[in-house]
Amino acid sequence: MLKVSVVILALINFTVLALDPYDPYIDIPFKRVKTSAQRIESFGYPAETHEVETEDGYLLNMFRIPYSPNLDNAKSPRPAVLIQHGLFSCSDCFLLNGPDNALAYNYADAGYDVWLGNARGNIYSRNHTKMSTKHPYYWAFSWHEIGAYDLPAMIDYILATTGEKAVHYVGHSQGCTTFFVMGATRPEYNDKIKTAHMLAPPIFMGNTTFDVFISLATVMGSPGLGAELMQNQVFLPMNPVIQRLLDMACSNDPHFFSFCKIVGRWWSEDVGNLNVTLLPQVAETHPAGISTNQGIHFMQSYVSNEFRQYDWGPKKNRARYGTDVPPSYDITKITSKMYLYSGLADESANVKDIARLPELLPNLQELYEIENETWGHLDFIFATQVREIINDKVIAISKLHDNL
Ligand SMILES: *[C@@H]1O[C@H](CO)[C@@H](O)[C@H](O)[C@H]1NC(C)=O
Ligand SMILES: *[C@@H]1O[C@H](CO)[C@@H](O)[C@H](O)[C@H]1NC(C)=O
Ligand SMILES: *[C@@H]1O[C@H](CO)[C@@H](O)[C@H](O)[C@H]1NC(C)=O
Ligand SMILES: *[C@@H]1O[C@H](CO)[C@@H](O)[C@H](O)[C@H]1NC(C)=O
């Protein structure tokens, strides 16, 4: 039954791909959907768009709120922060709560130079110096490459542009996984980080209880036919059909709301404290595009209960890594000042799995468990109380570090 559903999923995905008529670049289907820069400007904040090239030729777009109109601090020194989104998401997720409650604006209003990253493959980062998105190798990446190449390129770009020596870093979900990959595989980057805030970090995943994810993991979480069918392709790209469906389902029309919740369940389980007025905007900006390998790599973390590189199967692993089993990431090399945030109702980044991290992290400052039994995976960015519970704390720690 499950095998059949994976074959069906693969067929749907191939069909969607075959029909995808959009340019590889920012292929936002409707003109009325704003880019991150337009969203920022619509609230009277200054916005910039920057293109960053990675070592392996991917071209990423970052958005920047260089200063705050409320502080009029364009000419004063401003420390920089890089904020990095999770799976299926993009820079928009840190803006949708609006100027009073979204992390990006809160940081700008606290005197920061705010940079929003976009991982390769999402709607804002679909260009490459040599390959088109139809090239068979374009989508052959997982969060390993995002951590090993995209984050370092974005950090170096920020430092070169601002003249700062280090940045603060905030990641949600996969934005944490990629930070761990960077710290372990490119340890020289640890010195370029002032403080690192990991909101709902999926690192070890053996205790995940997210049911959709677990069922898929039984077929795709280990090398074999399921993974072979799905790997190295874009998963559900932004597409007029899908977007139209989501727009309709997640509009404020109550008739469709339960459908929206079902679709939402594919992204994450828990919508307990979600700001529901956000849903139409979430639907118009998500899913922002991933390679299937990113999802498969997370499923492998669940099956192996280890944090290690992508498993291509013994033969390809030997060619690539020199061992049958992929090498584990050595997270004891992550010397950045780190803060972990965990939610009791988070089914993807389970508290039990996060509890394995402290003894391995040499410079952990705090493991902060949100004191609310209903706090879930998406609440870290979309909860109605996200400002008081998350943003204010993250920013207070950053300011303390900068003596602001
Ligand atoms: C994509 O990248 C190529 C190669 O750098 C460049 O020539 C092209 O103008 C870019 N396209 C867009 C839409 O930025
Ligand atoms: C679950 O969490 C516990 C406690 O941190 C850990 O010992 C165990 O390895 C994890 N994974 C599984 C599959 O139990
Ligand atoms: C947890 O969050 C829910 C939903 O916002 C709220 O109703 C409840 O009062 C919170 N519980 C505590 C202990 O803060
Ligand atoms: C909820 O989302 C709306 C729409 O983006 C936003 O205007 C509002 O400030 C948000 N509320 C909270 C408490 O985050």
Short mmCIF file of C-alpha atoms and ligand atoms in Angstrom, two decimals:
data_model
loop_
_atom_site.label_atom_id
_atom_site.label_comp_id
_atom_site.label_asym_id
_atom_site.label_seq_id
_atom_site.Cartn_x
_atom_site.Cartn_y
_atom_site.Cartn_z
CA MET A 1 0.00 0.00 0.00
CA LEU A 2 2.72 2.46 0.99
CA LYS A 3 4.90 1.44 -1.96
CA VAL A 4 1.96 2.13 -4.24
CA SER A 5 1.46 5.55 -2.71
CA VAL A 6 5.11 6.42 -3.26
CA VAL A 7 4.81 5.39 -6.90
CA ILE A 8 1.71 7.59 -7.19
CA LEU A 9 3.50 10.46 -5.48
CA ALA A 10 6.43 10.04 -7.88
CA LEU A 11 4.03 10.07 -10.86
CA ILE A 12 2.29 13.20 -9.63
CA ASN A 13 5.60 14.89 -9.11
CA PHE A 14 6.83 13.93 -12.60
CA THR A 15 3.60 15.26 -14.10
CA VAL A 16 3.81 18.53 -12.22
CA LEU A 17 7.40 18.86 -13.43
CA ALA A 18 6.49 18.15 -17.03
CA LEU A 19 3.78 20.82 -16.86
CA ASP A 20 5.92 23.40 -15.08
CA PRO A 21 6.04 26.25 -17.58
CA TYR A 22 8.04 28.69 -15.51
CA ASP A 23 11.44 30.22 -15.82
CA PRO A 24 14.04 28.83 -13.49
CA TYR A 25 14.44 32.18 -11.83
CA ILE A 26 11.95 33.74 -9.40
CA ASP A 27 9.01 31.91 -10.90
CA ILE A 28 6.27 33.35 -8.76
CA PRO A 29 3.12 32.42 -10.63
CA PHE A 30 0.95 35.42 -10.02
CA LYS A 31 2.09 38.96 -10.48
CA ARG A 32 0.06 39.95 -7.46
CA VAL A 33 2.21 37.80 -5.19
CA LYS A 34 4.88 40.02 -3.73
CA THR A 35 8.58 39.22 -3.37
CA SER A 36 10.15 39.58 0.07
CA ALA A 37 11.56 42.98 -0.95
CA GLN A 38 8.14 44.24 -2.01
CA ARG A 39 6.61 42.99 1.23
CA ILE A 40 9.22 44.83 3.26
CA GLU A 41 8.75 48.04 1.28
CA SER A 42 4.97 47.87 1.60
CA PHE A 43 5.42 48.47 5.33
CA GLY A 44 7.68 51.48 4.76
CA TYR A 45 10.95 49.69 5.52
CA PRO A 46 13.93 49.90 3.14
CA ALA A 47 14.65 46.67 1.23
CA GLU A 48 17.54 45.43 -0.87
CA THR A 49 18.02 42.31 -2.98
CA HIS A 50 21.48 40.75 -3.26
CA GLU A 51 22.66 37.91 -5.48
CA VAL A 52 25.24 35.60 -3.96
CA GLU A 53 27.19 32.95 -5.87
CA THR A 54 28.19 29.70 -4.14
CA GLU A 55 31.42 27.76 -4.79
CA ASP A 56 29.45 25.27 -6.87
CA GLY A 57 27.72 27.87 -9.04
CA TYR A 58 24.25 28.23 -7.45
CA LEU A 59 22.97 31.82 -7.44
CA LEU A 60 21.04 32.72 -4.29
CA ASN A 61 18.99 35.80 -3.56
CA MET A 62 19.18 37.39 -0.16
CA PHE A 63 16.92 40.16 1.05
CA ARG A 64 18.10 42.88 3.38
CA ILE A 65 16.45 45.38 5.69
CA PRO A 66 19.50 47.61 6.10
CA TYR A 67 18.08 49.88 8.80
CA SER A 68 14.85 50.89 10.50
CA PRO A 69 12.77 53.90 9.49
CA ASN A 70 11.60 54.04 13.12
CA LEU A 71 15.15 54.58 14.38
CA ASP A 72 16.53 56.60 11.49
CA ASN A 73 19.83 54.77 11.99
CA ALA A 74 21.01 54.48 8.38
CA LYS A 75 24.29 56.17 9.20
CA SER A 76 25.00 54.56 12.59
CA PRO A 77 26.92 51.30 12.99
CA ARG A 78 24.57 48.35 12.92
CA PRO A 79 25.48 44.74 13.77
CA ALA A 80 24.32 42.18 11.18
CA VAL A 81 22.06 39.17 11.57
CA LEU A 82 21.43 36.34 9.11
CA ILE A 83 18.03 34.64 9.41
CA GLN A 84 17.56 31.31 7.63
CA HIS A 85 14.28 29.55 6.81
CA GLY A 86 13.22 25.90 7.09
CA LEU A 87 12.11 23.15 4.69
CA PHE A 88 9.52 24.16 2.03
CA SER A 89 10.00 27.76 3.08
CA CYS A 90 11.82 30.95 2.09
CA SER A 91 12.68 34.42 3.37
CA ASP A 92 8.98 35.38 3.44
CA CYS A 93 8.28 33.27 6.53
CA PHE A 94 10.11 35.75 8.76
CA LEU A 95 8.07 38.66 7.37
CA LEU A 96 4.50 37.41 7.25
CA ASN A 97 3.63 38.26 10.86
CA GLY A 98 4.04 41.91 9.91
CA PRO A 99 6.14 44.76 11.34
CA ASP A 100 4.93 44.35 14.95
CA ASN A 101 5.46 40.63 15.31
CA ALA A 102 7.79 39.22 12.64
CA LEU A 103 11.40 38.53 13.62
CA ALA A 104 12.98 40.42 10.70
CA TYR A 105 11.25 43.71 11.54
CA ASN A 106 11.75 43.24 15.27
CA TYR A 107 15.51 42.90 14.67
CA ALA A 108 15.55 45.97 12.38
CA ASP A 109 13.72 48.01 15.02
CA ALA A 110 16.29 46.89 17.59
CA GLY A 111 19.06 48.50 15.51
CA TYR A 112 20.18 45.54 13.39
CA ASP A 113 21.16 45.18 9.75
CA VAL A 114 18.90 42.26 8.82
CA TRP A 115 19.70 39.69 6.12
CA LEU A 116 17.23 37.01 5.05
CA GLY A 117 18.78 33.97 3.37
CA ASN A 118 17.31 31.71 0.70
CA ALA A 119 18.55 28.17 0.19
CA ARG A 120 19.28 26.82 -3.29
CA GLY A 121 16.20 25.53 -5.08
CA ASN A 122 13.58 27.75 -3.44
CA ILE A 123 11.66 30.33 -5.50
CA TYR A 124 14.28 33.02 -4.90
CA SER A 125 17.36 30.89 -5.51
CA ARG A 126 16.76 29.07 -8.77
CA ASN A 127 19.56 30.29 -10.96
CA HIS A 128 22.98 28.77 -11.62
CA THR A 129 26.04 29.92 -13.50
CA LYS A 130 26.02 26.80 -15.74
CA MET A 131 22.99 24.55 -15.15
CA SER A 132 19.32 25.17 -15.79
CA THR A 133 16.76 23.74 -13.36
CA LYS A 134 15.95 21.12 -16.01
CA HIS A 135 19.52 19.80 -15.86
CA PRO A 136 19.58 16.33 -14.25
CA TYR A 137 22.24 17.38 -11.74
CA TYR A 138 20.65 20.68 -10.72
CA TRP A 139 18.45 19.07 -8.04
CA ALA A 140 21.07 16.59 -6.80
CA PHE A 141 21.55 18.33 -3.47
CA SER A 142 20.23 17.97 0.06
CA TRP A 143 20.61 20.14 3.15
CA HIS A 144 24.22 19.00 3.26
CA GLU A 145 25.08 21.30 0.33
CA ILE A 146 22.96 24.13 1.77
CA GLY A 147 25.02 23.95 4.97
CA ALA A 148 28.40 23.33 3.35
CA TYR A 149 28.10 25.89 0.50
CA ASP A 150 25.09 28.22 0.74
CA LEU A 151 25.47 29.39 4.35
CA PRO A 152 29.24 30.06 4.05
CA ALA A 153 28.69 32.01 0.80
CA MET A 154 25.93 34.11 2.37
CA ILE A 155 27.95 34.80 5.53
CA ASP A 156 31.07 35.82 3.56
CA TYR A 157 28.94 38.08 1.38
CA ILE A 158 27.43 39.84 4.41
CA LEU A 159 30.82 40.32 6.04
CA ALA A 160 32.34 41.68 2.80
CA THR A 161 29.40 44.07 2.26
CA THR A 162 29.10 45.38 5.81
CA GLY A 163 32.71 45.26 6.98
CA GLU A 164 31.56 43.37 10.10
CA LYS A 165 33.73 40.55 11.48
CA ALA A 166 30.89 38.26 12.51
CA VAL A 167 27.09 37.93 12.31
CA HIS A 168 24.32 36.69 14.56
CA TYR A 169 22.52 33.70 13.11
CA VAL A 170 18.92 32.59 13.61
CA GLY A 171 17.65 29.42 11.95
CA HIS A 172 14.28 27.74 11.98
CA SER A 173 14.10 23.95 11.53
CA GLN A 174 16.22 23.08 8.46
CA GLY A 175 17.90 26.47 9.01
CA CYS A 176 19.35 24.81 12.15
CA THR A 177 20.23 21.52 10.46
CA THR A 178 22.22 23.43 7.83
CA PHE A 179 23.94 25.48 10.54
CA PHE A 180 25.07 22.24 12.24
CA VAL A 181 26.38 20.95 8.89
CA MET A 182 28.36 24.16 8.38
CA GLY A 183 29.81 24.18 11.90
CA ALA A 184 30.88 20.54 11.58
CA THR A 185 32.21 20.53 8.00
CA ARG A 186 33.57 24.09 7.76
CA PRO A 187 34.59 24.77 11.38
CA GLU A 188 36.47 27.94 10.37
CA TYR A 189 33.02 29.56 10.08
CA ASN A 190 32.34 29.20 13.80
CA ASP A 191 34.45 32.32 14.42
CA LYS A 192 32.24 34.33 12.06
CA ILE A 193 29.21 33.78 14.31
CA LYS A 194 28.47 35.97 17.36
CA THR A 195 25.48 34.01 18.65
CA ALA A 196 23.55 31.16 17.00
CA HIS A 197 19.86 30.65 17.75
CA MET A 198 18.44 27.27 16.81
CA LEU A 199 14.64 27.38 16.73
CA ALA A 200 13.28 23.81 16.65
CA PRO A 201 16.45 22.05 15.44
CA PRO A 202 15.92 18.67 13.69
CA ILE A 203 19.39 17.11 14.15
CA PHE A 204 18.88 13.65 15.65
CA MET A 205 15.41 12.53 14.62
CA GLY A 206 14.85 9.03 16.02
CA ASN A 207 12.01 10.19 18.29
CA THR A 208 10.05 12.13 15.67
CA THR A 209 6.33 11.45 15.94
CA PHE A 210 5.18 13.33 12.82
CA ASP A 211 3.03 10.63 11.20
CA VAL A 212 3.10 11.66 7.51
CA PHE A 213 6.87 11.86 7.70
CA ILE A 214 7.20 8.50 9.45
CA SER A 215 5.07 6.68 6.87
CA LEU A 216 7.11 8.10 4.02
CA ALA A 217 10.32 7.27 5.87
CA THR A 218 9.46 3.57 5.89
CA VAL A 219 9.69 3.58 2.08
CA MET A 220 12.21 6.33 1.36
CA GLY A 221 14.29 6.57 4.54
CA SER A 222 16.75 3.90 3.40
CA PRO A 223 18.38 3.47 -0.02
CA GLY A 224 16.20 1.42 -2.36
CA LEU A 225 13.44 1.75 -4.92
CA GLY A 226 11.40 4.35 -3.02
CA ALA A 227 14.37 6.70 -2.70
CA GLU A 228 15.56 5.99 -6.27
CA LEU A 229 12.18 6.97 -7.70
CA MET A 230 11.98 10.22 -5.79
CA GLN A 231 15.54 11.44 -5.49
CA ASN A 232 17.28 14.25 -7.43
CA GLN A 233 14.17 16.22 -8.44
CA VAL A 234 12.28 19.26 -7.37
CA PHE A 235 9.43 18.38 -5.02
CA LEU A 236 6.11 20.11 -5.71
CA PRO A 237 7.46 23.27 -7.30
CA MET A 238 5.45 26.46 -7.18
CA ASN A 239 3.01 25.80 -9.89
CA PRO A 240 -0.21 27.53 -10.95
CA VAL A 241 -2.36 24.47 -10.24
CA ILE A 242 -0.98 23.81 -6.78
CA GLN A 243 -0.91 27.48 -5.94
CA ARG A 244 -4.49 28.01 -7.01
CA LEU A 245 -5.60 25.05 -4.87
CA LEU A 246 -3.74 26.32 -1.83
CA ASP A 247 -4.94 29.86 -2.31
CA MET A 248 -8.51 28.64 -2.39
CA ALA A 249 -8.14 26.22 0.51
CA CYS A 250 -6.40 28.68 2.78
CA SER A 251 -8.38 31.76 1.97
CA ASN A 252 -10.50 32.96 4.87
CA ASP A 253 -13.41 30.90 3.61
CA PRO A 254 -14.27 28.49 6.45
CA HIS A 255 -15.58 25.83 4.03
CA PHE A 256 -12.11 25.11 2.83
CA PHE A 257 -10.29 25.46 6.12
CA SER A 258 -10.16 21.75 6.95
CA PHE A 259 -8.63 21.08 3.53
CA CYS A 260 -6.02 23.72 4.26
CA LYS A 261 -5.23 21.94 7.51
CA ILE A 262 -4.79 18.64 5.68
CA VAL A 263 -2.40 20.27 3.23
CA GLY A 264 -0.66 21.97 6.13
CA ARG A 265 -0.14 18.60 7.73
CA TRP A 266 2.21 17.71 4.89
CA TRP A 267 4.40 20.56 5.94
CA SER A 268 4.13 20.17 9.67
CA GLU A 269 1.82 18.64 12.17
CA ASP A 270 1.08 21.18 14.81
CA VAL A 271 -0.89 24.34 14.28
CA GLY A 272 -1.87 24.87 17.92
CA ASN A 273 -0.89 28.50 18.45
CA LEU A 274 -0.80 29.52 14.81
CA ASN A 275 -1.85 33.03 13.83
CA VAL A 276 -4.67 31.98 11.51
CA THR A 277 -5.00 35.36 9.81
CA LEU A 278 -1.61 34.52 8.30
CA LEU A 279 -2.84 31.50 6.39
CA PRO A 280 -3.68 33.16 3.06
CA GLN A 281 -0.21 34.68 2.96
CA VAL A 282 1.45 31.44 3.98
CA ALA A 283 -0.43 29.72 1.17
CA GLU A 284 0.63 32.21 -1.45
CA THR A 285 4.31 31.90 -0.55
CA HIS A 286 4.59 28.16 0.18
CA PRO A 287 5.72 25.56 -0.71
CA ALA A 288 8.72 27.54 -1.91
CA GLY A 289 10.50 24.57 -3.46
CA ILE A 290 12.94 21.92 -2.29
CA SER A 291 14.87 19.05 -3.77
CA THR A 292 13.31 15.71 -2.81
CA ASN A 293 16.74 14.79 -1.42
CA GLN A 294 16.25 17.25 1.43
CA GLY A 295 13.14 15.39 2.57
CA ILE A 296 14.75 11.98 2.00
CA HIS A 297 17.83 13.05 3.97
CA PHE A 298 15.60 13.94 6.97
CA MET A 299 13.87 10.55 6.65
CA GLN A 300 17.29 8.89 6.74
CA SER A 301 17.98 10.76 10.01
CA TYR A 302 14.80 9.24 11.42
CA VAL A 303 15.63 5.69 10.30
CA SER A 304 19.30 5.76 11.36
CA ASN A 305 18.81 7.82 14.54
CA GLU A 306 22.16 9.40 13.52
CA PHE A 307 23.15 12.80 12.18
CA ARG A 308 25.15 11.94 9.09
CA GLN A 309 25.64 12.61 5.38
CA TYR A 310 23.24 11.55 2.63
CA ASP A 311 22.99 7.79 2.18
CA TRP A 312 23.32 6.86 -1.52
CA GLY A 313 23.54 3.10 -0.83
CA PRO A 314 26.76 1.14 -0.09
CA LYS A 315 28.21 1.20 -3.62
CA LYS A 316 27.84 4.91 -4.26
CA ASN A 317 28.76 5.66 -0.63
CA ARG A 318 32.10 3.86 -1.13
CA ALA A 319 32.81 5.95 -4.24
CA ARG A 320 31.81 9.17 -2.55
CA TYR A 321 32.84 8.77 1.09
CA GLY A 322 35.14 5.71 1.02
CA THR A 323 32.85 3.84 3.44
CA ASP A 324 29.67 1.73 3.11
CA VAL A 325 27.82 3.89 5.62
CA PRO A 326 27.85 7.67 5.24
CA PRO A 327 30.10 9.54 7.70
CA SER A 328 28.52 11.17 10.75
CA TYR A 329 28.82 14.91 11.21
CA ASP A 330 31.17 15.71 14.07
CA ILE A 331 29.08 18.27 15.90
CA THR A 332 31.66 18.59 18.69
CA LYS A 333 33.47 20.87 16.22
CA ILE A 334 30.70 23.47 16.46
CA THR A 335 32.28 26.06 18.72
CA SER A 336 29.82 28.91 18.05
CA LYS A 337 27.99 30.33 21.05
CA MET A 338 24.77 28.39 20.72
CA TYR A 339 21.20 28.66 22.05
CA LEU A 340 18.76 25.80 21.49
CA TYR A 341 14.98 26.35 21.58
CA SER A 342 12.61 23.41 21.85
CA GLY A 343 8.83 23.05 21.91
CA LEU A 344 7.01 20.41 23.95
CA ALA A 345 4.46 19.71 21.20
CA ASP A 346 7.02 19.74 18.38
CA GLU A 347 6.63 16.44 16.55
CA SER A 348 9.43 17.06 14.03
CA ALA A 349 12.17 18.31 16.35
CA ASN A 350 11.27 16.26 19.40
CA VAL A 351 12.44 17.36 22.86
CA LYS A 352 13.93 13.89 23.47
CA ASP A 353 16.13 14.21 20.38
CA ILE A 354 17.16 17.76 21.22
CA ALA A 355 18.11 16.47 24.69
CA ARG A 356 20.96 14.49 23.07
CA LEU A 357 22.68 17.67 21.87
CA PRO A 358 23.95 19.53 24.99
CA GLU A 359 26.67 17.05 25.93
CA LEU A 360 28.04 17.19 22.38
CA LEU A 361 28.11 20.96 21.95
CA PRO A 362 31.24 22.58 23.41
CA ASN A 363 29.87 26.13 23.59
CA LEU A 364 26.18 25.69 24.36
CA GLN A 365 24.84 28.64 26.35
CA GLU A 366 21.29 27.51 26.97
CA LEU A 367 18.70 24.89 26.12
CA TYR A 368 15.46 26.82 26.32
CA GLU A 369 12.31 24.73 26.55
CA ILE A 370 9.24 26.85 25.79
CA GLU A 371 6.97 26.52 28.82
CA ASN A 372 3.80 25.70 26.97
CA GLU A 373 2.62 22.17 26.35
CA THR A 374 1.06 23.21 23.04
CA TRP A 375 4.15 24.80 21.47
CA GLY A 376 4.72 23.14 18.06
CA HIS A 377 7.16 23.23 15.16
CA LEU A 378 5.67 26.16 13.22
CA ASP A 379 4.85 28.16 16.35
CA PHE A 380 8.50 29.31 16.41
CA ILE A 381 7.71 31.54 13.41
CA PHE A 382 3.92 31.78 13.12
CA ALA A 383 2.43 31.67 16.64
CA THR A 384 0.34 34.60 17.82
CA GLN A 385 2.72 34.97 20.82
CA VAL A 386 5.90 34.55 18.76
CA ARG A 387 7.14 38.01 19.62
CA GLU A 388 6.99 37.70 23.41
CA ILE A 389 8.08 34.08 23.58
CA ILE A 390 10.74 33.84 20.86
CA ASN A 391 11.70 37.09 19.10
CA ASP A 392 12.16 39.26 22.21
CA LYS A 393 14.41 36.66 23.82
CA VAL A 394 16.56 36.06 20.72
CA ILE A 395 17.02 39.80 20.21
CA ALA A 396 17.75 40.48 23.89
CA ILE A 397 20.57 37.91 23.81
CA SER A 398 21.99 39.45 20.62
CA LYS A 399 21.91 42.95 22.12
CA LEU A 400 23.60 41.77 25.28
CA HIS A 401 26.39 40.32 23.13
CA ASP A 402 26.77 43.61 21.23
CA ASN A 403 26.48 45.78 24.37
CA LEU A 404 23.49 47.54 22.81
C1 LIG B 1 21.03 33.63 -14.25
O1 LIG B 1 22.43 33.47 -14.25
C2 LIG B 1 23.05 33.64 -15.49
C3 LIG B 1 24.52 33.25 -15.36
O2 LIG B 1 25.15 33.98 -14.35
C4 LIG B 1 22.83 35.07 -15.97
O3 LIG B 1 23.42 35.25 -17.23
C5 LIG B 1 21.34 35.37 -16.02
O4 LIG B 1 21.11 36.72 -16.32
C6 LIG B 1 20.68 35.04 -14.69
N1 LIG B 1 19.23 35.19 -14.82
C7 LIG B 1 18.52 35.96 -14.00
C8 LIG B 1 17.07 36.02 -14.28
O5 LIG B 1 19.04 36.55 -13.07
C1 LIG B 2 15.20 9.08 21.52
O1 LIG B 2 15.67 9.90 22.59
C2 LIG B 2 16.47 9.22 23.55
C3 LIG B 2 16.76 10.22 24.67
O2 LIG B 2 17.42 11.36 24.21
C4 LIG B 2 17.73 8.67 22.88
O3 LIG B 2 18.50 7.97 23.81
C5 LIG B 2 17.32 7.76 21.72
O4 LIG B 2 18.49 7.33 21.04
C6 LIG B 2 16.42 8.51 20.77
N1 LIG B 2 16.03 7.72 19.60
C7 LIG B 2 15.28 6.60 19.65
C8 LIG B 2 14.97 5.94 18.35
O5 LIG B 2 14.87 6.14 20.69
C1 LIG B 3 -0.13 27.99 25.90
O1 LIG B 3 -0.63 28.54 24.67
C2 LIG B 3 -2.01 28.53 24.56
C3 LIG B 3 -2.39 28.97 23.18
O2 LIG B 3 -1.96 30.28 22.91
C4 LIG B 3 -2.62 29.43 25.63
O3 LIG B 3 -4.02 29.42 25.52
C5 LIG B 3 -2.17 28.92 26.99
O4 LIG B 3 -2.63 29.79 27.98
C6 LIG B 3 -0.67 28.79 27.06
N1 LIG B 3 -0.29 28.13 28.31
C7 LIG B 3 0.57 28.66 29.17
C8 LIG B 3 0.87 27.84 30.39
O5 LIG B 3 1.12 29.74 28.96
C1 LIG B 4 -1.06 37.81 12.64
O1 LIG B 4 -0.91 37.95 11.24
C2 LIG B 4 -1.37 39.20 10.74
C3 LIG B 4 -1.32 39.13 9.22
O2 LIG B 4 -0.03 39.08 8.73
C4 LIG B 4 -0.53 40.32 11.32
O3 LIG B 4 -0.99 41.57 10.84
C5 LIG B 4 -0.64 40.28 12.84
O4 LIG B 4 0.22 41.25 13.40
C6 LIG B 4 -0.26 38.90 13.36
N1 LIG B 4 -0.52 38.86 14.78
C7 LIG B 4 0.38 38.44 15.65
C8 LIG B 4 -0.01 38.52 17.08
O5 LIG B 4 1.48 37.99 15.32
#
